[in-house]
Amino acid sequence: MTSFAPDSIVLNRKLPLWYQVSQSLRASILGRSPRDPLRLPTEEQLAGHYGVSVLTMRQALKELEDEGLITRHRRRGTFIEPSARRGTPVRLLGSVDAIVAQQSGMSTEVLDHGHAPVPAELGEYFPDLGEVATYHRLRSDEKTGEPTNHAHNYVRPELAGRIDPDDLARWPMTKVLRDVAGADISRITDTVEARLADPETARLLNVPLLSPILHYTGVTYDEAGRVLDVAVIHYRGDRFSFTVTLDAT
């Protein structure tokens, strides 16, 4: 029986190898063609493919098994679940001040800004608009100058006239919207999931292509439930931890 052929990956030795391998194999499984075989190569073959130990490979496979993407059968082998699909991302809710704190503490360069059609993947957030204001920023560690994340913001056009790009080089977008543009922010919904670096992210963050990153989407709403801003941010997985403070009052 022909085995499924996973993609290759350049491993980052600063991150857990089992995690990188599991995410690479996960992406290969979820992106497979319906014609691809369901049987995976053996542990030894996969370990050789990724250049890791069998023990590391076993840990990576356990992660995928726990997620329900694969099943393992003694003497028969390891198989992809035919109905395997990407799971629902973890959704985190916190106060506006917690979001501002999470976005602060880094030097910021505004790479470009302007107006553009609403991206197809964000159409659900701006059903009444054909165009949004866009801002693209690169954030770096203030001490080392090392890039840590890059952010794309998609903002309602009527707010753009109140946003000075120079302010975005000093403050997070959430603070600018609230304290400078006077936006009536009611809530922000955060979605965080693990992904692999695409070519643009790898170049900007100076990481290997397909290395693990945190993909963050923050959707800012006003009191009427209207979306004011969608932030799409890619964080280096080896330089960032996501902390949310919940207010119990």
JSON list of C-alpha atoms in Angstrom, two decimals:
[
{"chain": "A", "resi": 1, "resn": "MET", "atom": "CA", "xyz": [0.00, 0.00, 0.00]},
{"chain": "A", "resi": 2, "resn": "THR", "atom": "CA", "xyz": [1.33, 3.45, -0.93]},
{"chain": "A", "resi": 3, "resn": "SER", "atom": "CA", "xyz": [1.88, 5.77, 2.05]},
{"chain": "A", "resi": 4, "resn": "PHE", "atom": "CA", "xyz": [0.91, 9.41, 2.38]},
{"chain": "A", "resi": 5, "resn": "ALA", "atom": "CA", "xyz": [3.84, 11.76, 1.62]},
{"chain": "A", "resi": 6, "resn": "PRO", "atom": "CA", "xyz": [4.07, 14.70, 4.09]},
{"chain": "A", "resi": 7, "resn": "ASP", "atom": "CA", "xyz": [5.68, 18.02, 3.23]},
{"chain": "A", "resi": 8, "resn": "SER", "atom": "CA", "xyz": [9.22, 18.87, 4.33]},
{"chain": "A", "resi": 9, "resn": "ILE", "atom": "CA", "xyz": [10.11, 21.53, 6.90]},
{"chain": "A", "resi": 10, "resn": "VAL", "atom": "CA", "xyz": [13.21, 23.41, 8.05]},
{"chain": "A", "resi": 11, "resn": "LEU", "atom": "CA", "xyz": [13.31, 22.91, 11.82]},
{"chain": "A", "resi": 12, "resn": "ASN", "atom": "CA", "xyz": [14.03, 25.74, 14.24]},
{"chain": "A", "resi": 13, "resn": "ARG", "atom": "CA", "xyz": [16.23, 24.38, 17.04]},
{"chain": "A", "resi": 14, "resn": "LYS", "atom": "CA", "xyz": [14.94, 27.06, 19.44]},
{"chain": "A", "resi": 15, "resn": "LEU", "atom": "CA", "xyz": [11.45, 25.49, 19.46]},
{"chain": "A", "resi": 16, "resn": "PRO", "atom": "CA", "xyz": [10.33, 22.02, 20.60]},
{"chain": "A", "resi": 17, "resn": "LEU", "atom": "CA", "xyz": [10.99, 19.66, 17.72]},
{"chain": "A", "resi": 18, "resn": "TRP", "atom": "CA", "xyz": [7.95, 17.49, 18.38]},
{"chain": "A", "resi": 19, "resn": "TYR", "atom": "CA", "xyz": [5.71, 20.57, 18.17]},
{"chain": "A", "resi": 20, "resn": "GLN", "atom": "CA", "xyz": [7.18, 21.70, 14.84]},
{"chain": "A", "resi": 21, "resn": "VAL", "atom": "CA", "xyz": [6.89, 18.21, 13.39]},
{"chain": "A", "resi": 22, "resn": "SER", "atom": "CA", "xyz": [3.31, 17.78, 14.59]},
{"chain": "A", "resi": 23, "resn": "GLN", "atom": "CA", "xyz": [2.27, 21.13, 13.10]},
{"chain": "A", "resi": 24, "resn": "SER", "atom": "CA", "xyz": [3.97, 20.41, 9.78]},
{"chain": "A", "resi": 25, "resn": "LEU", "atom": "CA", "xyz": [2.37, 16.97, 9.56]},
{"chain": "A", "resi": 26, "resn": "ARG", "atom": "CA", "xyz": [-0.97, 18.44, 10.66]},
{"chain": "A", "resi": 27, "resn": "ALA", "atom": "CA", "xyz": [-0.83, 21.00, 7.85]},
{"chain": "A", "resi": 28, "resn": "SER", "atom": "CA", "xyz": [0.02, 18.26, 5.35]},
{"chain": "A", "resi": 29, "resn": "ILE", "atom": "CA", "xyz": [-2.91, 16.14, 6.54]},
{"chain": "A", "resi": 30, "resn": "LEU", "atom": "CA", "xyz": [-5.42, 18.98, 6.45]},
{"chain": "A", "resi": 31, "resn": "GLY", "atom": "CA", "xyz": [-4.20, 20.13, 3.05]},
{"chain": "A", "resi": 32, "resn": "ARG", "atom": "CA", "xyz": [-4.12, 16.68, 1.46]},
{"chain": "A", "resi": 33, "resn": "SER", "atom": "CA", "xyz": [-5.87, 15.81, -1.78]},
{"chain": "A", "resi": 34, "resn": "PRO", "atom": "CA", "xyz": [-8.84, 13.40, -1.61]},
{"chain": "A", "resi": 35, "resn": "ARG", "atom": "CA", "xyz": [-6.79, 11.09, -3.82]},
{"chain": "A", "resi": 36, "resn": "ASP", "atom": "CA", "xyz": [-3.91, 10.86, -1.34]},
{"chain": "A", "resi": 37, "resn": "PRO", "atom": "CA", "xyz": [-3.55, 7.59, 0.58]},
{"chain": "A", "resi": 38, "resn": "LEU", "atom": "CA", "xyz": [-4.63, 7.54, 4.22]},
{"chain": "A", "resi": 39, "resn": "ARG", "atom": "CA", "xyz": [-1.80, 5.40, 5.53]},
{"chain": "A", "resi": 40, "resn": "LEU", "atom": "CA", "xyz": [1.19, 7.26, 7.01]},
{"chain": "A", "resi": 41, "resn": "PRO", "atom": "CA", "xyz": [4.78, 6.06, 6.70]},
{"chain": "A", "resi": 42, "resn": "THR", "atom": "CA", "xyz": [6.21, 4.21, 9.70]},
{"chain": "A", "resi": 43, "resn": "GLU", "atom": "CA", "xyz": [7.56, 6.07, 12.72]},
{"chain": "A", "resi": 44, "resn": "GLU", "atom": "CA", "xyz": [11.10, 5.31, 11.56]},
{"chain": "A", "resi": 45, "resn": "GLN", "atom": "CA", "xyz": [10.42, 6.59, 8.04]},
{"chain": "A", "resi": 46, "resn": "LEU", "atom": "CA", "xyz": [8.77, 9.77, 9.33]},
{"chain": "A", "resi": 47, "resn": "ALA", "atom": "CA", "xyz": [11.62, 10.37, 11.78]},
{"chain": "A", "resi": 48, "resn": "GLY", "atom": "CA", "xyz": [14.09, 10.09, 8.90]},
{"chain": "A", "resi": 49, "resn": "HIS", "atom": "CA", "xyz": [11.97, 12.40, 6.75]},
{"chain": "A", "resi": 50, "resn": "TYR", "atom": "CA", "xyz": [11.97, 15.15, 9.39]},
{"chain": "A", "resi": 51, "resn": "GLY", "atom": "CA", "xyz": [15.48, 14.45, 10.71]},
{"chain": "A", "resi": 52, "resn": "VAL", "atom": "CA", "xyz": [14.37, 13.80, 14.30]},
{"chain": "A", "resi": 53, "resn": "SER", "atom": "CA", "xyz": [14.55, 10.86, 16.70]},
{"chain": "A", "resi": 54, "resn": "VAL", "atom": "CA", "xyz": [11.87, 8.16, 16.78]},
{"chain": "A", "resi": 55, "resn": "LEU", "atom": "CA", "xyz": [10.99, 9.30, 20.30]},
{"chain": "A", "resi": 56, "resn": "THR", "atom": "CA", "xyz": [10.36, 12.85, 19.07]},
{"chain": "A", "resi": 57, "resn": "MET", "atom": "CA", "xyz": [8.32, 11.52, 16.17]},
{"chain": "A", "resi": 58, "resn": "ARG", "atom": "CA", "xyz": [6.25, 9.39, 18.54]},
{"chain": "A", "resi": 59, "resn": "GLN", "atom": "CA", "xyz": [5.45, 12.46, 20.65]},
{"chain": "A", "resi": 60, "resn": "ALA", "atom": "CA", "xyz": [4.39, 14.39, 17.56]},
{"chain": "A", "resi": 61, "resn": "LEU", "atom": "CA", "xyz": [2.12, 11.56, 16.43]},
{"chain": "A", "resi": 62, "resn": "LYS", "atom": "CA", "xyz": [0.53, 11.34, 19.86]},
{"chain": "A", "resi": 63, "resn": "GLU", "atom": "CA", "xyz": [-0.40, 15.02, 19.59]},
{"chain": "A", "resi": 64, "resn": "LEU", "atom": "CA", "xyz": [-2.18, 14.35, 16.29]},
{"chain": "A", "resi": 65, "resn": "GLU", "atom": "CA", "xyz": [-3.83, 11.22, 17.67]},
{"chain": "A", "resi": 66, "resn": "ASP", "atom": "CA", "xyz": [-5.17, 13.15, 20.68]},
{"chain": "A", "resi": 67, "resn": "GLU", "atom": "CA", "xyz": [-6.58, 15.72, 18.25]},
{"chain": "A", "resi": 68, "resn": "GLY", "atom": "CA", "xyz": [-8.37, 13.00, 16.31]},
{"chain": "A", "resi": 69, "resn": "LEU", "atom": "CA", "xyz": [-6.50, 13.52, 13.04]},
{"chain": "A", "resi": 70, "resn": "ILE", "atom": "CA", "xyz": [-4.94, 10.05, 12.98]},
{"chain": "A", "resi": 71, "resn": "THR", "atom": "CA", "xyz": [-5.56, 6.60, 14.44]},
{"chain": "A", "resi": 72, "resn": "ARG", "atom": "CA", "xyz": [-2.85, 4.09, 15.29]},
{"chain": "A", "resi": 73, "resn": "HIS", "atom": "CA", "xyz": [-3.32, 0.34, 15.03]},
{"chain": "A", "resi": 74, "resn": "ARG", "atom": "CA", "xyz": [-0.86, -2.16, 16.40]},
{"chain": "A", "resi": 75, "resn": "ARG", "atom": "CA", "xyz": [0.83, -4.12, 13.57]},
{"chain": "A", "resi": 76, "resn": "ARG", "atom": "CA", "xyz": [-1.34, -2.40, 10.93]},
{"chain": "A", "resi": 77, "resn": "GLY", "atom": "CA", "xyz": [0.14, 1.12, 11.05]},
{"chain": "A", "resi": 78, "resn": "THR", "atom": "CA", "xyz": [-0.99, 4.73, 11.42]},
{"chain": "A", "resi": 79, "resn": "PHE", "atom": "CA", "xyz": [-3.85, 6.12, 9.35]},
{"chain": "A", "resi": 80, "resn": "ILE", "atom": "CA", "xyz": [-5.32, 9.56, 8.66]},
{"chain": "A", "resi": 81, "resn": "GLU", "atom": "CA", "xyz": [-8.93, 9.93, 9.77]},
{"chain": "A", "resi": 82, "resn": "PRO", "atom": "CA", "xyz": [-10.86, 10.41, 6.49]},
{"chain": "A", "resi": 83, "resn": "SER", "atom": "CA", "xyz": [-13.06, 13.12, 8.05]},
{"chain": "A", "resi": 84, "resn": "ALA", "atom": "CA", "xyz": [-10.13, 15.02, 9.62]},
{"chain": "A", "resi": 85, "resn": "ARG", "atom": "CA", "xyz": [-10.71, 18.77, 9.55]},
{"chain": "A", "resi": 86, "resn": "ARG", "atom": "CA", "xyz": [-9.08, 21.82, 11.10]},
{"chain": "A", "resi": 87, "resn": "GLY", "atom": "CA", "xyz": [-10.35, 22.27, 14.65]},
{"chain": "A", "resi": 88, "resn": "THR", "atom": "CA", "xyz": [-12.02, 25.37, 16.00]},
{"chain": "A", "resi": 89, "resn": "PRO", "atom": "CA", "xyz": [-9.41, 27.93, 17.15]},
{"chain": "A", "resi": 90, "resn": "VAL", "atom": "CA", "xyz": [-9.20, 28.87, 20.81]},
{"chain": "A", "resi": 91, "resn": "ARG", "atom": "CA", "xyz": [-11.18, 32.06, 21.40]},
{"chain": "A", "resi": 92, "resn": "LEU", "atom": "CA", "xyz": [-10.13, 34.37, 24.23]},
{"chain": "A", "resi": 93, "resn": "LEU", "atom": "CA", "xyz": [-12.13, 37.27, 25.62]},
{"chain": "A", "resi": 94, "resn": "GLY", "atom": "CA", "xyz": [-10.58, 39.99, 27.81]},
{"chain": "A", "resi": 95, "resn": "SER", "atom": "CA", "xyz": [-10.92, 43.66, 28.69]},
{"chain": "A", "resi": 96, "resn": "VAL", "atom": "CA", "xyz": [-9.96, 46.41, 26.24]},
{"chain": "A", "resi": 97, "resn": "ASP", "atom": "CA", "xyz": [-7.15, 47.47, 28.56]},
{"chain": "A", "resi": 98, "resn": "ALA", "atom": "CA", "xyz": [-5.81, 43.91, 28.56]},
{"chain": "A", "resi": 99, "resn": "ILE", "atom": "CA", "xyz": [-5.69, 44.00, 24.77]},
{"chain": "A", "resi": 100, "resn": "VAL", "atom": "CA", "xyz": [-3.88, 47.36, 24.78]},
{"chain": "A", "resi": 101, "resn": "ALA", "atom": "CA", "xyz": [-1.33, 45.96, 27.26]},
{"chain": "A", "resi": 102, "resn": "GLN", "atom": "CA", "xyz": [-0.83, 42.86, 25.10]},
{"chain": "A", "resi": 103, "resn": "GLN", "atom": "CA", "xyz": [-0.09, 45.02, 22.04]},
{"chain": "A", "resi": 104, "resn": "SER", "atom": "CA", "xyz": [2.29, 47.43, 23.79]},
{"chain": "A", "resi": 105, "resn": "GLY", "atom": "CA", "xyz": [5.99, 47.36, 24.66]},
{"chain": "A", "resi": 106, "resn": "MET", "atom": "CA", "xyz": [7.54, 47.07, 21.20]},
{"chain": "A", "resi": 107, "resn": "SER", "atom": "CA", "xyz": [8.99, 49.50, 18.68]},
{"chain": "A", "resi": 108, "resn": "THR", "atom": "CA", "xyz": [6.77, 49.84, 15.63]},
{"chain": "A", "resi": 109, "resn": "GLU", "atom": "CA", "xyz": [7.38, 50.72, 11.99]},
{"chain": "A", "resi": 110, "resn": "VAL", "atom": "CA", "xyz": [4.44, 51.61, 9.77]},
{"chain": "A", "resi": 111, "resn": "LEU", "atom": "CA", "xyz": [5.24, 49.80, 6.52]},
{"chain": "A", "resi": 112, "resn": "ASP", "atom": "CA", "xyz": [2.34, 51.16, 4.49]},
{"chain": "A", "resi": 113, "resn": "HIS", "atom": "CA", "xyz": [-1.22, 52.46, 4.74]},
{"chain": "A", "resi": 114, "resn": "GLY", "atom": "CA", "xyz": [-4.02, 53.34, 2.35]},
{"chain": "A", "resi": 115, "resn": "HIS", "atom": "CA", "xyz": [-7.37, 52.02, 1.18]},
{"chain": "A", "resi": 116, "resn": "ALA", "atom": "CA", "xyz": [-8.23, 48.69, -0.44]},
{"chain": "A", "resi": 117, "resn": "PRO", "atom": "CA", "xyz": [-11.23, 46.48, -1.23]},
{"chain": "A", "resi": 118, "resn": "VAL", "atom": "CA", "xyz": [-12.48, 44.39, 1.68]},
{"chain": "A", "resi": 119, "resn": "PRO", "atom": "CA", "xyz": [-10.55, 41.07, 1.56]},
{"chain": "A", "resi": 120, "resn": "ALA", "atom": "CA", "xyz": [-12.83, 38.17, 0.73]},
{"chain": "A", "resi": 121, "resn": "GLU", "atom": "CA", "xyz": [-11.98, 36.36, 3.97]},
{"chain": "A", "resi": 122, "resn": "LEU", "atom": "CA", "xyz": [-13.09, 39.43, 5.99]},
{"chain": "A", "resi": 123, "resn": "GLY", "atom": "CA", "xyz": [-16.32, 40.09, 4.09]},
{"chain": "A", "resi": 124, "resn": "GLU", "atom": "CA", "xyz": [-18.46, 38.78, 6.95]},
{"chain": "A", "resi": 125, "resn": "TYR", "atom": "CA", "xyz": [-17.14, 41.55, 9.22]},
{"chain": "A", "resi": 126, "resn": "PHE", "atom": "CA", "xyz": [-17.84, 44.42, 6.79]},
{"chain": "A", "resi": 127, "resn": "PRO", "atom": "CA", "xyz": [-21.01, 43.41, 4.91]},
{"chain": "A", "resi": 128, "resn": "ASP", "atom": "CA", "xyz": [-21.95, 47.07, 4.33]},
{"chain": "A", "resi": 129, "resn": "LEU", "atom": "CA", "xyz": [-18.58, 48.14, 2.91]},
{"chain": "A", "resi": 130, "resn": "GLY", "atom": "CA", "xyz": [-16.74, 47.70, -0.35]},
{"chain": "A", "resi": 131, "resn": "GLU", "atom": "CA", "xyz": [-13.52, 49.31, 0.86]},
{"chain": "A", "resi": 132, "resn": "VAL", "atom": "CA", "xyz": [-11.58, 49.61, 4.13]},
{"chain": "A", "resi": 133, "resn": "ALA", "atom": "CA", "xyz": [-8.61, 51.62, 5.36]},
{"chain": "A", "resi": 134, "resn": "THR", "atom": "CA", "xyz": [-5.52, 49.43, 5.70]},
{"chain": "A", "resi": 135, "resn": "TYR", "atom": "CA", "xyz": [-2.43, 49.69, 7.89]},
{"chain": "A", "resi": 136, "resn": "HIS", "atom": "CA", "xyz": [0.57, 47.35, 7.87]},
{"chain": "A", "resi": 137, "resn": "ARG", "atom": "CA", "xyz": [3.08, 47.54, 10.72]},
{"chain": "A", "resi": 138, "resn": "LEU", "atom": "CA", "xyz": [6.19, 45.65, 11.77]},
{"chain": "A", "resi": 139, "resn": "ARG", "atom": "CA", "xyz": [6.93, 45.40, 15.49]},
{"chain": "A", "resi": 140, "resn": "SER", "atom": "CA", "xyz": [10.36, 44.67, 16.95]},
{"chain": "A", "resi": 141, "resn": "ASP", "atom": "CA", "xyz": [11.90, 44.07, 20.36]},
{"chain": "A", "resi": 142, "resn": "GLU", "atom": "CA", "xyz": [12.94, 47.46, 21.75]},
{"chain": "A", "resi": 143, "resn": "LYS", "atom": "CA", "xyz": [16.19, 46.08, 23.20]},
{"chain": "A", "resi": 144, "resn": "THR", "atom": "CA", "xyz": [17.45, 43.79, 20.44]},
{"chain": "A", "resi": 145, "resn": "GLY", "atom": "CA", "xyz": [15.71, 45.22, 17.37]},
{"chain": "A", "resi": 146, "resn": "GLU", "atom": "CA", "xyz": [14.64, 41.70, 16.46]},
{"chain": "A", "resi": 147, "resn": "PRO", "atom": "CA", "xyz": [11.26, 41.53, 14.65]},
{"chain": "A", "resi": 148, "resn": "THR", "atom": "CA", "xyz": [8.57, 39.84, 16.72]},
{"chain": "A", "resi": 149, "resn": "ASN", "atom": "CA", "xyz": [5.35, 40.28, 14.74]},
{"chain": "A", "resi": 150, "resn": "HIS", "atom": "CA", "xyz": [3.73, 42.06, 11.82]},
{"chain": "A", "resi": 151, "resn": "ALA", "atom": "CA", "xyz": [0.16, 43.33, 11.80]},
{"chain": "A", "resi": 152, "resn": "HIS", "atom": "CA", "xyz": [-2.44, 44.13, 9.16]},
{"chain": "A", "resi": 153, "resn": "ASN", "atom": "CA", "xyz": [-5.35, 46.29, 10.32]},
{"chain": "A", "resi": 154, "resn": "TYR", "atom": "CA", "xyz": [-8.56, 46.76, 8.35]},
{"chain": "A", "resi": 155, "resn": "VAL", "atom": "CA", "xyz": [-10.50, 49.77, 9.65]},
{"chain": "A", "resi": 156, "resn": "ARG", "atom": "CA", "xyz": [-13.81, 51.40, 8.72]},
{"chain": "A", "resi": 157, "resn": "PRO", "atom": "CA", "xyz": [-13.06, 54.28, 6.29]},
{"chain": "A", "resi": 158, "resn": "GLU", "atom": "CA", "xyz": [-14.87, 56.92, 8.36]},
{"chain": "A", "resi": 159, "resn": "LEU", "atom": "CA", "xyz": [-12.38, 56.35, 11.18]},
{"chain": "A", "resi": 160, "resn": "ALA", "atom": "CA", "xyz": [-9.31, 56.66, 8.95]},
{"chain": "A", "resi": 161, "resn": "GLY", "atom": "CA", "xyz": [-9.53, 60.45, 8.80]},
{"chain": "A", "resi": 162, "resn": "ARG", "atom": "CA", "xyz": [-8.98, 60.54, 12.56]},
{"chain": "A", "resi": 163, "resn": "ILE", "atom": "CA", "xyz": [-5.98, 58.20, 12.53]},
{"chain": "A", "resi": 164, "resn": "ASP", "atom": "CA", "xyz": [-2.47, 59.66, 12.17]},
{"chain": "A", "resi": 165, "resn": "PRO", "atom": "CA", "xyz": [0.06, 57.00, 11.04]},
{"chain": "A", "resi": 166, "resn": "ASP", "atom": "CA", "xyz": [2.60, 58.65, 13.35]},
{"chain": "A", "resi": 167, "resn": "ASP", "atom": "CA", "xyz": [0.35, 57.71, 16.28]},
{"chain": "A", "resi": 168, "resn": "LEU", "atom": "CA", "xyz": [0.43, 54.08, 15.13]},
{"chain": "A", "resi": 169, "resn": "ALA", "atom": "CA", "xyz": [4.22, 54.14, 15.36]},
{"chain": "A", "resi": 170, "resn": "ARG", "atom": "CA", "xyz": [3.85, 55.00, 19.07]},
{"chain": "A", "resi": 171, "resn": "TRP", "atom": "CA", "xyz": [0.66, 53.30, 20.24]},
{"chain": "A", "resi": 172, "resn": "PRO", "atom": "CA", "xyz": [-1.38, 50.14, 19.54]},
{"chain": "A", "resi": 173, "resn": "MET", "atom": "CA", "xyz": [-4.29, 50.48, 17.12]},
{"chain": "A", "resi": 174, "resn": "THR", "atom": "CA", "xyz": [-6.77, 49.77, 19.92]},
{"chain": "A", "resi": 175, "resn": "LYS", "atom": "CA", "xyz": [-5.52, 52.78, 21.90]},
{"chain": "A", "resi": 176, "resn": "VAL", "atom": "CA", "xyz": [-5.53, 55.02, 18.83]},
{"chain": "A", "resi": 177, "resn": "LEU", "atom": "CA", "xyz": [-9.10, 54.04, 17.97]},
{"chain": "A", "resi": 178, "resn": "ARG", "atom": "CA", "xyz": [-10.35, 54.58, 21.49]},
{"chain": "A", "resi": 179, "resn": "ASP", "atom": "CA", "xyz": [-8.33, 57.55, 22.75]},
{"chain": "A", "resi": 180, "resn": "VAL", "atom": "CA", "xyz": [-7.52, 59.46, 19.54]},
{"chain": "A", "resi": 181, "resn": "ALA", "atom": "CA", "xyz": [-10.22, 58.59, 17.01]},
{"chain": "A", "resi": 182, "resn": "GLY", "atom": "CA", "xyz": [-12.88, 58.52, 19.74]},
{"chain": "A", "resi": 183, "resn": "ALA", "atom": "CA", "xyz": [-14.29, 55.14, 18.69]},
{"chain": "A", "resi": 184, "resn": "ASP", "atom": "CA", "xyz": [-16.89, 53.68, 21.05]},
{"chain": "A", "resi": 185, "resn": "ILE", "atom": "CA", "xyz": [-15.31, 50.27, 21.67]},
{"chain": "A", "resi": 186, "resn": "SER", "atom": "CA", "xyz": [-17.62, 47.76, 23.31]},
{"chain": "A", "resi": 187, "resn": "ARG", "atom": "CA", "xyz": [-15.67, 44.50, 23.04]},
{"chain": "A", "resi": 188, "resn": "ILE", "atom": "CA", "xyz": [-12.84, 42.75, 21.25]},
{"chain": "A", "resi": 189, "resn": "THR", "atom": "CA", "xyz": [-12.90, 39.10, 20.29]},
{"chain": "A", "resi": 190, "resn": "ASP", "atom": "CA", "xyz": [-9.49, 37.43, 19.99]},
{"chain": "A", "resi": 191, "resn": "THR", "atom": "CA", "xyz": [-8.83, 34.26, 18.01]},
{"chain": "A", "resi": 192, "resn": "VAL", "atom": "CA", "xyz": [-5.40, 32.63, 18.31]},
{"chain": "A", "resi": 193, "resn": "GLU", "atom": "CA", "xyz": [-4.22, 29.54, 16.46]},
{"chain": "A", "resi": 194, "resn": "ALA", "atom": "CA", "xyz": [-0.97, 27.86, 15.48]},
{"chain": "A", "resi": 195, "resn": "ARG", "atom": "CA", "xyz": [0.08, 28.15, 11.85]},
{"chain": "A", "resi": 196, "resn": "LEU", "atom": "CA", "xyz": [3.20, 27.85, 9.70]},
{"chain": "A", "resi": 197, "resn": "ALA", "atom": "CA", "xyz": [4.99, 30.94, 8.42]},
{"chain": "A", "resi": 198, "resn": "ASP", "atom": "CA", "xyz": [4.08, 31.95, 4.85]},
{"chain": "A", "resi": 199, "resn": "PRO", "atom": "CA", "xyz": [6.71, 33.62, 2.61]},
{"chain": "A", "resi": 200, "resn": "GLU", "atom": "CA", "xyz": [5.79, 37.20, 3.63]},
{"chain": "A", "resi": 201, "resn": "THR", "atom": "CA", "xyz": [5.84, 36.39, 7.34]},
{"chain": "A", "resi": 202, "resn": "ALA", "atom": "CA", "xyz": [9.08, 34.42, 7.08]},
{"chain": "A", "resi": 203, "resn": "ARG", "atom": "CA", "xyz": [10.76, 37.36, 5.34]},
{"chain": "A", "resi": 204, "resn": "LEU", "atom": "CA", "xyz": [9.49, 40.07, 7.69]},
{"chain": "A", "resi": 205, "resn": "LEU", "atom": "CA", "xyz": [10.09, 38.14, 10.91]},
{"chain": "A", "resi": 206, "resn": "ASN", "atom": "CA", "xyz": [13.38, 36.62, 9.76]},
{"chain": "A", "resi": 207, "resn": "VAL", "atom": "CA", "xyz": [12.30, 33.03, 10.42]},
{"chain": "A", "resi": 208, "resn": "PRO", "atom": "CA", "xyz": [12.49, 29.90, 8.24]},
{"chain": "A", "resi": 209, "resn": "LEU", "atom": "CA", "xyz": [9.61, 29.28, 5.86]},
{"chain": "A", "resi": 210, "resn": "LEU", "atom": "CA", "xyz": [6.94, 27.07, 7.51]},
{"chain": "A", "resi": 211, "resn": "SER", "atom": "CA", "xyz": [8.29, 27.62, 11.01]},
{"chain": "A", "resi": 212, "resn": "PRO", "atom": "CA", "xyz": [5.58, 27.77, 13.72]},
{"chain": "A", "resi": 213, "resn": "ILE", "atom": "CA", "xyz": [3.91, 31.13, 14.35]},
{"chain": "A", "resi": 214, "resn": "LEU", "atom": "CA", "xyz": [0.91, 32.39, 16.31]},
{"chain": "A", "resi": 215, "resn": "HIS", "atom": "CA", "xyz": [-1.84, 33.68, 14.02]},
{"chain": "A", "resi": 216, "resn": "TYR", "atom": "CA", "xyz": [-4.00, 36.23, 15.82]},
{"chain": "A", "resi": 217, "resn": "THR", "atom": "CA", "xyz": [-7.25, 37.80, 14.65]},
{"chain": "A", "resi": 218, "resn": "GLY", "atom": "CA", "xyz": [-8.73, 40.58, 16.79]},
{"chain": "A", "resi": 219, "resn": "VAL", "atom": "CA", "xyz": [-12.18, 41.91, 15.92]},
{"chain": "A", "resi": 220, "resn": "THR", "atom": "CA", "xyz": [-13.18, 45.22, 17.53]},
{"chain": "A", "resi": 221, "resn": "TYR", "atom": "CA", "xyz": [-16.91, 46.03, 17.93]},
{"chain": "A", "resi": 222, "resn": "ASP", "atom": "CA", "xyz": [-18.84, 49.15, 18.93]},
{"chain": "A", "resi": 223, "resn": "GLU", "atom": "CA", "xyz": [-21.92, 49.28, 21.17]},
{"chain": "A", "resi": 224, "resn": "ALA", "atom": "CA", "xyz": [-24.21, 48.57, 18.21]},
{"chain": "A", "resi": 225, "resn": "GLY", "atom": "CA", "xyz": [-22.30, 45.38, 17.36]},
{"chain": "A", "resi": 226, "resn": "ARG", "atom": "CA", "xyz": [-20.72, 46.92, 14.27]},
{"chain": "A", "resi": 227, "resn": "VAL", "atom": "CA", "xyz": [-17.12, 45.93, 13.45]},
{"chain": "A", "resi": 228, "resn": "LEU", "atom": "CA", "xyz": [-14.72, 48.87, 13.64]},
{"chain": "A", "resi": 229, "resn": "ASP", "atom": "CA", "xyz": [-11.41, 47.11, 13.03]},
{"chain": "A", "resi": 230, "resn": "VAL", "atom": "CA", "xyz": [-10.04, 43.68, 12.22]},
{"chain": "A", "resi": 231, "resn": "ALA", "atom": "CA", "xyz": [-6.42, 43.09, 13.17]},
{"chain": "A", "resi": 232, "resn": "VAL", "atom": "CA", "xyz": [-4.57, 40.13, 11.64]},
{"chain": "A", "resi": 233, "resn": "ILE", "atom": "CA", "xyz": [-1.22, 39.63, 13.36]},
{"chain": "A", "resi": 234, "resn": "HIS", "atom": "CA", "xyz": [1.50, 37.02, 12.92]},
{"chain": "A", "resi": 235, "resn": "TYR", "atom": "CA", "xyz": [3.72, 36.49, 15.96]},
{"chain": "A", "resi": 236, "resn": "ARG", "atom": "CA", "xyz": [7.01, 34.61, 16.07]},
{"chain": "A", "resi": 237, "resn": "GLY", "atom": "CA", "xyz": [6.37, 31.40, 17.97]},
{"chain": "A", "resi": 238, "resn": "ASP", "atom": "CA", "xyz": [9.78, 31.52, 19.67]},
{"chain": "A", "resi": 239, "resn": "ARG", "atom": "CA", "xyz": [9.45, 35.13, 20.84]},
{"chain": "A", "resi": 240, "resn": "PHE", "atom": "CA", "xyz": [5.89, 35.50, 22.03]},
{"chain": "A", "resi": 241, "resn": "SER", "atom": "CA", "xyz": [3.53, 34.11, 24.64]},
{"chain": "A", "resi": 242, "resn": "PHE", "atom": "CA", "xyz": [-0.11, 35.12, 24.72]},
{"chain": "A", "resi": 243, "resn": "THR", "atom": "CA", "xyz": [-1.45, 36.19, 28.11]},
{"chain": "A", "resi": 244, "resn": "VAL", "atom": "CA", "xyz": [-5.03, 37.24, 28.75]},
{"chain": "A", "resi": 245, "resn": "THR", "atom": "CA", "xyz": [-6.22, 38.90, 31.96]},
{"chain": "A", "resi": 246, "resn": "LEU", "atom": "CA", "xyz": [-9.87, 38.20, 32.75]},
{"chain": "A", "resi": 247, "resn": "ASP", "atom": "CA", "xyz": [-11.90, 40.59, 34.88]},
{"chain": "A", "resi": 248, "resn": "ALA", "atom": "CA", "xyz": [-14.14, 38.62, 37.25]},
{"chain": "A", "resi": 249, "resn": "THR", "atom": "CA", "xyz": [-16.15, 41.66, 38.31]}
]
